[in-house]
Coordinates of C-alpha atoms and ligand atoms in Angstrom, one line a residue:
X1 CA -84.4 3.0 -48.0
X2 CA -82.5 6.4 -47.2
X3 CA -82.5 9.2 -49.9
X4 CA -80.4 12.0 -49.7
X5 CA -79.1 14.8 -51.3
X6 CA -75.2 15.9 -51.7
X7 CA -73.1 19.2 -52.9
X8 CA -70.5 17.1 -54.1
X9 CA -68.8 16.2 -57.9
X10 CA -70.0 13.2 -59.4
X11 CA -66.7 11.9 -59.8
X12 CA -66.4 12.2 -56.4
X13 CA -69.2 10.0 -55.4
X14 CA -69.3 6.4 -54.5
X15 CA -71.9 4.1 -55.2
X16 CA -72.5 0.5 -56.9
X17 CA -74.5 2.1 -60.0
X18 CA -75.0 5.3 -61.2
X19 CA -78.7 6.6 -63.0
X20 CA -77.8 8.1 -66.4
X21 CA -81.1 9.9 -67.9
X22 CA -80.4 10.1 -71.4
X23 CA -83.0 11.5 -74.6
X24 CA -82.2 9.6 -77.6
X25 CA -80.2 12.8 -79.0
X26 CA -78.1 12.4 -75.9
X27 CA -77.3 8.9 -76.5
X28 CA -75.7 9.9 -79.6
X29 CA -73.1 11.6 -77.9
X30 CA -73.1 9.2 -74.9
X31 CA -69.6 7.6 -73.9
X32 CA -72.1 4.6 -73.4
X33 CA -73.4 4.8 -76.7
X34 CA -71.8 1.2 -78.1
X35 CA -72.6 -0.7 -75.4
X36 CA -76.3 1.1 -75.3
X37 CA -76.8 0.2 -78.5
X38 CA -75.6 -3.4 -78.5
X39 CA -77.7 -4.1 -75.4
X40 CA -80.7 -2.4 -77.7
X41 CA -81.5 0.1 -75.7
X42 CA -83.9 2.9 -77.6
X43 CA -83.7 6.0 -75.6
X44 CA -87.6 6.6 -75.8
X45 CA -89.9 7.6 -72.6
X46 CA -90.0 4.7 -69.4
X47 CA -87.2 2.4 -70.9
X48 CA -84.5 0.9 -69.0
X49 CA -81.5 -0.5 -69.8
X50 CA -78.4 -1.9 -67.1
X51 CA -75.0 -1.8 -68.1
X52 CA -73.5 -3.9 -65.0
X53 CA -70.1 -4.0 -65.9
X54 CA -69.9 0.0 -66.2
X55 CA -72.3 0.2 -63.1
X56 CA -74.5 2.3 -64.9
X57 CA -78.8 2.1 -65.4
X58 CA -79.4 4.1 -68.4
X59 CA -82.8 5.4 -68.3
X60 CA -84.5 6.6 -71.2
X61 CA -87.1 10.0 -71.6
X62 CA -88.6 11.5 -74.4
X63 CA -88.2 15.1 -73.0
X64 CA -86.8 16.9 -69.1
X65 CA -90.0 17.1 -68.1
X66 CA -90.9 16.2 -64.2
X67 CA -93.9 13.8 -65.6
X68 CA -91.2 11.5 -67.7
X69 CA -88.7 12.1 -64.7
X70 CA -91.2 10.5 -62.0
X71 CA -92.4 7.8 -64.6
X72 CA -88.8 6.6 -65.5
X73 CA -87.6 6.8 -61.9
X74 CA -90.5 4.8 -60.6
X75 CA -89.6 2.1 -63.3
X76 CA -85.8 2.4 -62.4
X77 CA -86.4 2.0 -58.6
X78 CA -88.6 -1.0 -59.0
X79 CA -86.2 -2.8 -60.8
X80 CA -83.4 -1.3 -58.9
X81 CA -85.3 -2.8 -56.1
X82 CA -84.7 -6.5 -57.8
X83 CA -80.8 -5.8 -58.0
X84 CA -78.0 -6.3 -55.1
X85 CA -77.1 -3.4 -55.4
X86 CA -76.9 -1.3 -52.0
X87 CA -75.9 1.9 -53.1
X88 CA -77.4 4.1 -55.8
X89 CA -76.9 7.6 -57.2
X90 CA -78.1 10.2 -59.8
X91 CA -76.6 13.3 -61.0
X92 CA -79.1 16.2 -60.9
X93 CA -78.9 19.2 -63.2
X94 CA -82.1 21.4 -62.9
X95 CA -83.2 21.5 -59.6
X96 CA -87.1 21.8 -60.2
X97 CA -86.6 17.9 -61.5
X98 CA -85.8 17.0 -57.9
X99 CA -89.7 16.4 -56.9
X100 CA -90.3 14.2 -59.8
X101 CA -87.2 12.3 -58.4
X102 CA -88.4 12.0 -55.4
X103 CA -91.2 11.3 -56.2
X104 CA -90.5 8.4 -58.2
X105 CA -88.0 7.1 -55.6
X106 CA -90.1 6.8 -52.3
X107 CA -93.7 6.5 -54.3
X108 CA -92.4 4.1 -56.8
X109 CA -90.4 2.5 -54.6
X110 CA -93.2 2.4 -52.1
X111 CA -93.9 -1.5 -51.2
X112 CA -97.0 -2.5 -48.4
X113 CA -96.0 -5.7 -47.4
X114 CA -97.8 -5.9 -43.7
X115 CA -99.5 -8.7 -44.5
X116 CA -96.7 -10.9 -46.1
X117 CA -95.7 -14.0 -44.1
X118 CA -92.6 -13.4 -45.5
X119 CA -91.0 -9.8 -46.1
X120 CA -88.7 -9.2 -48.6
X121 CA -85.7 -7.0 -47.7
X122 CA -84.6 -4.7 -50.6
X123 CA -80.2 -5.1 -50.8
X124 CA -80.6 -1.4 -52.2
X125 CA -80.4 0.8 -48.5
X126 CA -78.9 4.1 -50.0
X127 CA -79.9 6.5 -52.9
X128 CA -78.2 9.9 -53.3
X129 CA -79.3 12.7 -55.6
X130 CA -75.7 15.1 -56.3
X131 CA -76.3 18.3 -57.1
X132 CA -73.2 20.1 -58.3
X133 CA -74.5 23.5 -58.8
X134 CA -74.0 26.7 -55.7
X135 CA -77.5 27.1 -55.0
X136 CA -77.7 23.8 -53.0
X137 CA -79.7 26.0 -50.4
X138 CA -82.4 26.2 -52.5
X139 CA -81.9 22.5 -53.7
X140 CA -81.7 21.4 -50.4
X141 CA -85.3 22.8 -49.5
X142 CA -86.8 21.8 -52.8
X143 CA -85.4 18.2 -52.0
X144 CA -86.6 17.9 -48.0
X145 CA -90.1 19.5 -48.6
X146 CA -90.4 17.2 -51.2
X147 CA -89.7 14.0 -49.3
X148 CA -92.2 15.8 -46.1
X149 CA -95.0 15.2 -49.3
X150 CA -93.9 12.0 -50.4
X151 CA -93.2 10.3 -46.7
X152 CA -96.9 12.0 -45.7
X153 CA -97.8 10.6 -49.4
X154 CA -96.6 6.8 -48.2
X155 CA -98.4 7.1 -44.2
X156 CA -101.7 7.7 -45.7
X157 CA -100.6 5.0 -48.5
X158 CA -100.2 2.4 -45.5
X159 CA -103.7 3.4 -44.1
X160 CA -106.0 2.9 -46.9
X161 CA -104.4 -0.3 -47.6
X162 CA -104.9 -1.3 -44.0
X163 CA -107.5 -3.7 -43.8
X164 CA -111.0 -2.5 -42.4
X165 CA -111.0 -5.2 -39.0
X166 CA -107.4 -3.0 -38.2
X167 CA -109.2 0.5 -39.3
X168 CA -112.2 1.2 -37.5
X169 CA -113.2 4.7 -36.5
X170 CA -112.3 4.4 -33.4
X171 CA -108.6 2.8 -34.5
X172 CA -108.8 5.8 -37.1
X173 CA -109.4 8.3 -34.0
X174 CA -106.6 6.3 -32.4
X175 CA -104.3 7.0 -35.2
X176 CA -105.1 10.9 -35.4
X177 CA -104.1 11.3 -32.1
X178 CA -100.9 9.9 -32.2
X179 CA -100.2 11.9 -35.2
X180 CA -101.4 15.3 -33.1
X181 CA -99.0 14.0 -30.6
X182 CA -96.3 13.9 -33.3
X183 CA -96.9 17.1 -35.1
X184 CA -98.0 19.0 -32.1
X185 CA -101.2 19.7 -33.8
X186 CA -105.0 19.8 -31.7
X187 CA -107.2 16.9 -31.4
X188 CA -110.2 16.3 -30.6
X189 CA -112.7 13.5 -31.1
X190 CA -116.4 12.7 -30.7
X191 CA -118.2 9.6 -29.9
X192 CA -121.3 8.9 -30.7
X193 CA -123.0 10.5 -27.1
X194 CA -121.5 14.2 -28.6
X195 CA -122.5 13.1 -32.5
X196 CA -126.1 12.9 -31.0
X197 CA -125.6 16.3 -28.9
X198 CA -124.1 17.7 -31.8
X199 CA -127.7 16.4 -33.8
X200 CA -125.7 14.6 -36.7
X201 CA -128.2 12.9 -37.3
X202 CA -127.4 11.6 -40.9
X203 CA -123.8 10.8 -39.8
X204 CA -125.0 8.4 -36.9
X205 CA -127.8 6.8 -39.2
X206 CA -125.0 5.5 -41.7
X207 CA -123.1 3.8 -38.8
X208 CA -125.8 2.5 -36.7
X209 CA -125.7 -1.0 -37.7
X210 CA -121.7 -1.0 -37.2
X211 CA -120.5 -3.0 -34.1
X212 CA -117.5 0.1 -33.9
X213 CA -118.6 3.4 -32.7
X214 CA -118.7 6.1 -35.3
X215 CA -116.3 9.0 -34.5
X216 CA -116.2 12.9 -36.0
X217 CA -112.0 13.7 -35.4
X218 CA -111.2 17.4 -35.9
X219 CA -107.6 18.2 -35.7
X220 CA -105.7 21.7 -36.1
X221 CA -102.5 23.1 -36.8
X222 CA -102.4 26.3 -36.2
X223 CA -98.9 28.3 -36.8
X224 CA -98.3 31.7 -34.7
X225 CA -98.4 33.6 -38.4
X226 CA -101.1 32.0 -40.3
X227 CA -102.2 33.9 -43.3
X228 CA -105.1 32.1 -44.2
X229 CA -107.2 29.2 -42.6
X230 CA -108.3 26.3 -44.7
X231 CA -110.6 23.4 -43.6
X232 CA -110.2 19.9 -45.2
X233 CA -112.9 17.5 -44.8
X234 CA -112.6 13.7 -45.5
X235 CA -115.0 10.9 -46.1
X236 CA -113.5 8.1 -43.8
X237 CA -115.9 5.0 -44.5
X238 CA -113.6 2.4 -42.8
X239 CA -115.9 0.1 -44.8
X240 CA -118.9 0.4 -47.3
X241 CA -120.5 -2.5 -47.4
X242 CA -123.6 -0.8 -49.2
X243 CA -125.5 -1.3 -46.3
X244 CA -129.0 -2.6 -46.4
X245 CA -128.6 -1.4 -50.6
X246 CA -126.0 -4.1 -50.2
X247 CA -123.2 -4.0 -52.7
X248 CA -122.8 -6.8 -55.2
X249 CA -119.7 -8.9 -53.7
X250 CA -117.4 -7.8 -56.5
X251 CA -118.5 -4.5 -56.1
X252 CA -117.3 -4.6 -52.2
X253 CA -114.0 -6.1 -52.6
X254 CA -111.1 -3.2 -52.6
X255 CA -114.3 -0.4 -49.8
X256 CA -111.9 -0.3 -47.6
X257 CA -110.6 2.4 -49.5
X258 CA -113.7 4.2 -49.2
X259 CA -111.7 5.8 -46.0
X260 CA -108.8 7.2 -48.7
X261 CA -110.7 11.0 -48.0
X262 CA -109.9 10.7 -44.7
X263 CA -106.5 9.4 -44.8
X264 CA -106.0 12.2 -47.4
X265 CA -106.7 15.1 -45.4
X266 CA -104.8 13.4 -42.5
X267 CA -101.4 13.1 -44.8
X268 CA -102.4 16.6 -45.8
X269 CA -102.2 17.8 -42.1
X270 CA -99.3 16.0 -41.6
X271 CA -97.7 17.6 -44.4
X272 CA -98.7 21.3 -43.9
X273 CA -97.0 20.6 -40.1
X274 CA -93.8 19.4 -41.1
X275 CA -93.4 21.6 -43.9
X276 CA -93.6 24.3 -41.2
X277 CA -96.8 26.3 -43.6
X278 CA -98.1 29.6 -42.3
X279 CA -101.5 28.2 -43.1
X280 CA -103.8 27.4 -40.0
X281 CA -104.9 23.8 -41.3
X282 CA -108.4 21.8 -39.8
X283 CA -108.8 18.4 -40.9
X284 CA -112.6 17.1 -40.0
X285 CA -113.3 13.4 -40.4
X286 CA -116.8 11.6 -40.4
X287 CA -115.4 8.0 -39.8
X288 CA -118.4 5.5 -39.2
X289 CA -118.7 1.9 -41.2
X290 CA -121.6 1.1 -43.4
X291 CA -122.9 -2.4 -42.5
X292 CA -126.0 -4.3 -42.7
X293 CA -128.0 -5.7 -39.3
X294 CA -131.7 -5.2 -37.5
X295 CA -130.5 -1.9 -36.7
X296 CA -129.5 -0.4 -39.8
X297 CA -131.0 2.8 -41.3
X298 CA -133.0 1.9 -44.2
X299 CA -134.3 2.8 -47.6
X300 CA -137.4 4.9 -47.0
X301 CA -136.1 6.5 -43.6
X302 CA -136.0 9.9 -43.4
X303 CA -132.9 11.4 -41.6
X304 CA -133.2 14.9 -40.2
X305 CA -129.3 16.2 -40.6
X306 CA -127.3 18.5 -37.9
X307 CA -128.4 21.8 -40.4
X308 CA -132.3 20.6 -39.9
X309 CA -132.4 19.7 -43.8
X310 CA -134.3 16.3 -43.8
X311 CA -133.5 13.7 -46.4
X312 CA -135.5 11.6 -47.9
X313 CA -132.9 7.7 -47.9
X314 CA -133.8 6.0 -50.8
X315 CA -130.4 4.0 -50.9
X316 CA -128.3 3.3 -48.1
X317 CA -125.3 2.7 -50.8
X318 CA -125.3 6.4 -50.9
X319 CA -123.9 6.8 -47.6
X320 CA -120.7 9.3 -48.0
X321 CA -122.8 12.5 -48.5
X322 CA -124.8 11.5 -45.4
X323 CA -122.0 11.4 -42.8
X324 CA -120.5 14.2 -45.1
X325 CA -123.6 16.6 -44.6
X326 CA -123.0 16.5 -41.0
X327 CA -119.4 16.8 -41.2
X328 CA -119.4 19.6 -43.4
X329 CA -122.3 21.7 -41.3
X330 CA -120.4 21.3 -38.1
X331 CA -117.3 22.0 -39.9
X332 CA -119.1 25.5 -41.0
X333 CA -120.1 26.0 -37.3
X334 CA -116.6 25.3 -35.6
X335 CA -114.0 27.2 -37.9
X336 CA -114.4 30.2 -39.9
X337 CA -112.2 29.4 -43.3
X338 CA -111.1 30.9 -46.5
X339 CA -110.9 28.1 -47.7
X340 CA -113.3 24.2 -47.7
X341 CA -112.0 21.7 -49.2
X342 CA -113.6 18.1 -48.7
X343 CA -112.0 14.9 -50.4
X344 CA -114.4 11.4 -50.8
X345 CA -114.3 8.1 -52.6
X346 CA -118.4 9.8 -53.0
X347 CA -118.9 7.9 -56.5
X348 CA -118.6 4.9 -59.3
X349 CA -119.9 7.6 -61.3
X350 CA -116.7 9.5 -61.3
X351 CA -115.1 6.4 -62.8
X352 CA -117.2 6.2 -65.4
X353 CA -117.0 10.1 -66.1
X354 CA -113.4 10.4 -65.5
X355 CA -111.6 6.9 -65.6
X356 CA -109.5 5.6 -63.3
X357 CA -106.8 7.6 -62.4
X358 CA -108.3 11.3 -62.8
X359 CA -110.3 13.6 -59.6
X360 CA -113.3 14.9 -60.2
X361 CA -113.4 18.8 -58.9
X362 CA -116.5 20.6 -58.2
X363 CA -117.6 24.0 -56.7
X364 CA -119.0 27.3 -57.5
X365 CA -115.7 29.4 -58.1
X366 CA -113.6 29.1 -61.0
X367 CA -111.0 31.2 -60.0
X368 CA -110.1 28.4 -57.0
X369 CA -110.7 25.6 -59.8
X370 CA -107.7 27.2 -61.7
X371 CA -105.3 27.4 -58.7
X372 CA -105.9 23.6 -58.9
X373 CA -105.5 23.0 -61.9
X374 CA -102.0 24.6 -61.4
X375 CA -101.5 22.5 -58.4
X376 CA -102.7 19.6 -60.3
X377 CA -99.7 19.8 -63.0
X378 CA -97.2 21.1 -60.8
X379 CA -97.9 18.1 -57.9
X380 CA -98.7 15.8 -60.8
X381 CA -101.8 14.8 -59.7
X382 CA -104.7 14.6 -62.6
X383 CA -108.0 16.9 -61.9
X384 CA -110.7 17.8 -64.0
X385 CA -114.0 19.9 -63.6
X386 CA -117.3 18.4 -63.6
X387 CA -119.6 21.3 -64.0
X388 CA -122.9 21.8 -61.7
X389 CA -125.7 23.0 -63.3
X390 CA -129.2 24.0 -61.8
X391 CA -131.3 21.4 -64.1
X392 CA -129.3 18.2 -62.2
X393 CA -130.2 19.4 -59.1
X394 CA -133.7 19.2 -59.4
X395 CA -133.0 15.3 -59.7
X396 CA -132.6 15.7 -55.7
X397 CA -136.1 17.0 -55.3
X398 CA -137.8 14.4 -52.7
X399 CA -141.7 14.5 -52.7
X400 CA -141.6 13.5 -48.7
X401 CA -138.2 15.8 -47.5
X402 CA -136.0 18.6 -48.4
X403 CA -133.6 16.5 -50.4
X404 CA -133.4 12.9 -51.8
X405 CA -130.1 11.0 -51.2
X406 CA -130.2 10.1 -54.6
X407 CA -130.6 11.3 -58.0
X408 CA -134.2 10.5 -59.8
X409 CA -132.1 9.6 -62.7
X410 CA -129.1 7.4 -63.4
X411 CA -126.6 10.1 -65.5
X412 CA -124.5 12.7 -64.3
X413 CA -124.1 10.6 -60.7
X414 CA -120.9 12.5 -59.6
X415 CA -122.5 16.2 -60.1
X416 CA -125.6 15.2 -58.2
X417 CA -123.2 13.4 -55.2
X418 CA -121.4 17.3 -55.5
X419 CA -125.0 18.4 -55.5
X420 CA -126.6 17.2 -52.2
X421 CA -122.7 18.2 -50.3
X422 CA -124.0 21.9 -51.9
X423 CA -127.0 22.2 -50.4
X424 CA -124.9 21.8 -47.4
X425 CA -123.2 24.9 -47.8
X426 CA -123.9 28.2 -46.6
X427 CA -124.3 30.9 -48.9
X428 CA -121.5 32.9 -47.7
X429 CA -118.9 29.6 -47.8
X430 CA -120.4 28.8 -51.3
X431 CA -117.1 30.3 -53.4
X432 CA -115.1 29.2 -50.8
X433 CA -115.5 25.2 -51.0
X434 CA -114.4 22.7 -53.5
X435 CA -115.4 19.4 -53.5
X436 CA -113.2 16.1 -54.5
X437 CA -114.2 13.0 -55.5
X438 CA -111.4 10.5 -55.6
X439 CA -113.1 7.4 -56.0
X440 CA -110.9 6.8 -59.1
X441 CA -107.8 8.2 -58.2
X442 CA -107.7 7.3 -54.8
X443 CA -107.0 3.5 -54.9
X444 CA -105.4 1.1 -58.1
X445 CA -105.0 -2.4 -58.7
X446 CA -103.0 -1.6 -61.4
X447 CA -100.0 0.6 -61.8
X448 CA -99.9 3.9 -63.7
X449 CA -97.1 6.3 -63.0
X450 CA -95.4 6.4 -59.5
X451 CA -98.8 4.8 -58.1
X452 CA -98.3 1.1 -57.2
X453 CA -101.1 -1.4 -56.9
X454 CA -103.2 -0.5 -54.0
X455 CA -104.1 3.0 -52.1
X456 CA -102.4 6.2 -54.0
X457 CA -102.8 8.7 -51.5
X458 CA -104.5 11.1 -54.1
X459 CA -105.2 14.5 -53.0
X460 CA -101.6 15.2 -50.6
X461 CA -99.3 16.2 -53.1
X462 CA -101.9 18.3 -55.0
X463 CA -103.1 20.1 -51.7
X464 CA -99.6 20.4 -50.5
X465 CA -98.9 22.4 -53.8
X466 CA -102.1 24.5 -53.4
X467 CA -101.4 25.0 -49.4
X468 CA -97.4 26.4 -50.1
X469 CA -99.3 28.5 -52.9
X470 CA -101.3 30.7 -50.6
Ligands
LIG501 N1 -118.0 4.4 -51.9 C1 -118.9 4.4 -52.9 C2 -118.4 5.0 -54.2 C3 -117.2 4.3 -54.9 C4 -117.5 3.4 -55.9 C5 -115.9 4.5 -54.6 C6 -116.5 2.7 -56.5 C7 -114.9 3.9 -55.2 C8 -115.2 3.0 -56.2 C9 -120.2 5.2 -52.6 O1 -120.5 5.2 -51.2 C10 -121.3 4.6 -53.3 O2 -121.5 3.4 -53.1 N2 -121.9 5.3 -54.2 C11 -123.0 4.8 -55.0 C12 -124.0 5.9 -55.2 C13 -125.3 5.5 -55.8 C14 -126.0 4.6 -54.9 C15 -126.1 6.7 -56.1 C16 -122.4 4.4 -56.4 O3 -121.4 5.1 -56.8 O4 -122.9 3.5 -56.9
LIG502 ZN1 -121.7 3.5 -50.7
LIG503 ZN1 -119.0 4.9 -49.9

């Protein structure tokens, strides 16, 4: 499917069927009002209504806002998608509306169908935005660095909802150097010989019983201007099998995902690259698989981590903030950053504090917290604080090691996973890390908003807001 966007008149534009958003005090004075209203069409938020003989899809929103222009779109271009029609086209008024249609075009319209014996090919090939207005410079950019976030939104889409025999650190590795090869960025990888030079420890623990050698990937964009430098670190758990804490089985069906921090900060990359930032942008990924065999770490082990903090296992289930521990120290070591940033599928518990679709954000400076709330609404991502607090932390206390994997108590799960990545962090980086957990947001099984059923790619558009912010 090709989107584009024209300087041309709508009159002058030819395409089988034309969008109409309409409010319903615009279908009062819509020439399409009669037949609108025979078809029964109420003009309230997400509704949809085709008028084929006037080529038209009226779609109906409560209010111009971008949240009800993605939502309606992603409902138009799935049923769109049904059609035989080829062609497409919308008429665009305000240009800050053109992310939300983009948005709600490629994500909506965003099928993974790799491992369909037979594939389905969409008649609809061509979708045009027209925009009549003078300033089609500025629309122009708005449109193309939106599509950079969407398209990077989509690749790391395709790679959480790989399956975890295809995704394997090293295949992960395999993919980050073809995308350094693409984007001109640095790559470089470690196997599990420099992991152990390197003393991580913790990392190498979690993947030991893997038949797939775990694998630390650090790639860099670095710009000739950059202003700022910001690291991004990413859980990539190609699978989570719970390890010898083994999972229940319908706990384990959809851990692929558990590699959706990685993909993240990889799309994120990607997108800082193409939309030409002046940021200097490291992504680090731990990618190891947590599996079960006569060499796994255990319950009762004690893991002595790349910083020298030893911790106490007590459940193997808790493996993300192991391999992130590591990640995170060398991370510290290698770059200097204004900015840490690392995204993980690191809890149920942020479910269950959160629900399904929302990111849990943690860290020591509010200021930062705030930009991201701003990113959240304008990328519209959903983000909310869960606060640390000096009392949880003592549930880490481990009577044999510096620190416990896990909390003595079973509340508050998400702070005490945000917790153990803290104590982590050096003082001096403490206000300048933020930690994500997207176990909710990160993967769906059922739609909400342009998301479809499967990996959501949480955590691009909203760090591709905050990254052009700075
Ligand atoms: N990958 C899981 C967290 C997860 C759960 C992500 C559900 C997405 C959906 C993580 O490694 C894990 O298993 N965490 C445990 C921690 C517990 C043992 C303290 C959990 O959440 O149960
Ligand atoms: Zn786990
Ligand atoms: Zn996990």
């Amino acid at each position: 499917m090709n989107i584009q966007l024209l300087n041309q008149n709508i009159s002058d534009a030819k395409t089988d069927i034309t969008l109409l958003y309409v409010t319903e005090e615009q279908l009062q004075n819509s020439k399409h009002k009669k037949a609108l209203k025979l078809a029964g069409f109420k003009a309230a938020g997400d509704t949809l209504c085709f008028l084929h003989t006037k080529n038209v899809l009226a779609c109906g929103v409560d209010e111009f806002s971008a949240e009800a222009i993605r939502s309606v779109t992603t409902n138009a271009i799935k049923a769109l998608l049904k059609t035989n029609y080829k062609s497409a086209n919308v008429a665009i008024e305000d240009k800050t509306l053109i992310p939300a249609l983009v948005e709600g075009f490629i994500l909506g319209g965003y099928i993974f169908d790799k491992y369909l014996s037979k594939k389905e090919k969409p008649t609809l090939k061509n979708i045009s935005l027209i925009y009549e207005k003078d300033d089609y410079k500025d629309a122009i950019k708005i449109f193309s660095d939106a599509v950079i976030v969407a398209d990077a939104t989509c690749f790391t889409r395709d790679l959480v909802n790989t399956i975890p025999e295809e995704i394997t650190p090293p295949t992960l590795a395999k993919v980050a150097k073809k995308l350094a090869k693409e984007n001109g960025l640095e790559c470089t990888v470690l196997g599990e010989k420099e992991l152990q030079e390197e003393k991580c420890n913790s990392m190498l623990a979690v993947g030991r019983a893997s038949r797939h050698e775990s694998k630390l990937i650090h790639l860099a964009y670095k710009p000739k201007n950059a202003k700022k430098v910001v690291s991004l670190i990413g859980k990539g758990l190609t699978y989570d099998s719970g390890g010898l804490s083994l999972k229940p089985g319908t706990s384990m069906v959809t851990m692929k995902m558990d590699k959706a921090g990685a993909c993240g900060v990889l799309g994120m990359i990607k997108a800082a690259s193409e939309l030409k930032l002046d940021v200097e942008v490291h992504a680090f990924i731990g990618a190891v698989e947590n599996m079960i065999g006569g060499d796994a770490y255990k319950p009762d082990d004690v893991l002595t981590s790349r910083s020298g903090k030893t911790i106490e296992v007590r459940n193997t289930d808790a493996e993300g903030r192991l391999v992130l521990c590591d990640v995170l120290d060398f991370a510290q070591e290698k770059v200097e950053a204004d900015y840490m940033f690392d995204f993980a599928t690191l809890t149920g518990a942020c479910v269950v504090a959160l629900g399904q679709y929302t990111t849990g954000m943690m860290g020591h400076s509010h200021p930062l917290m705030h930009k991201f709330y701003d990113s959240a609404t304008a990328s519209g991502e959903l983000v909310a604080h869960l606060p640390f607090n000096k009392h949880l932390k003592k549930q880490l206390k481990s009577e044999l090691a510096d620190i416990c994997n896990i909390s003595n108590k079973p509340y508050g799960g998400s702070i005490t996973a945000g917790l153990f990545l803290d104590a982590f962090i050096k003082e001096e980086n403490k206000d300048k890390w933020l930690h994500f957990d997207i176990a909710g947001s990160a993967y769906t099984e059922s739609p909400w908003d342009c998301n479809v059923y499967g990996g959501t790619g949480a955590g691009v558009r909203l760090m591709s807001d905050f990254l052009k912010s700075i």
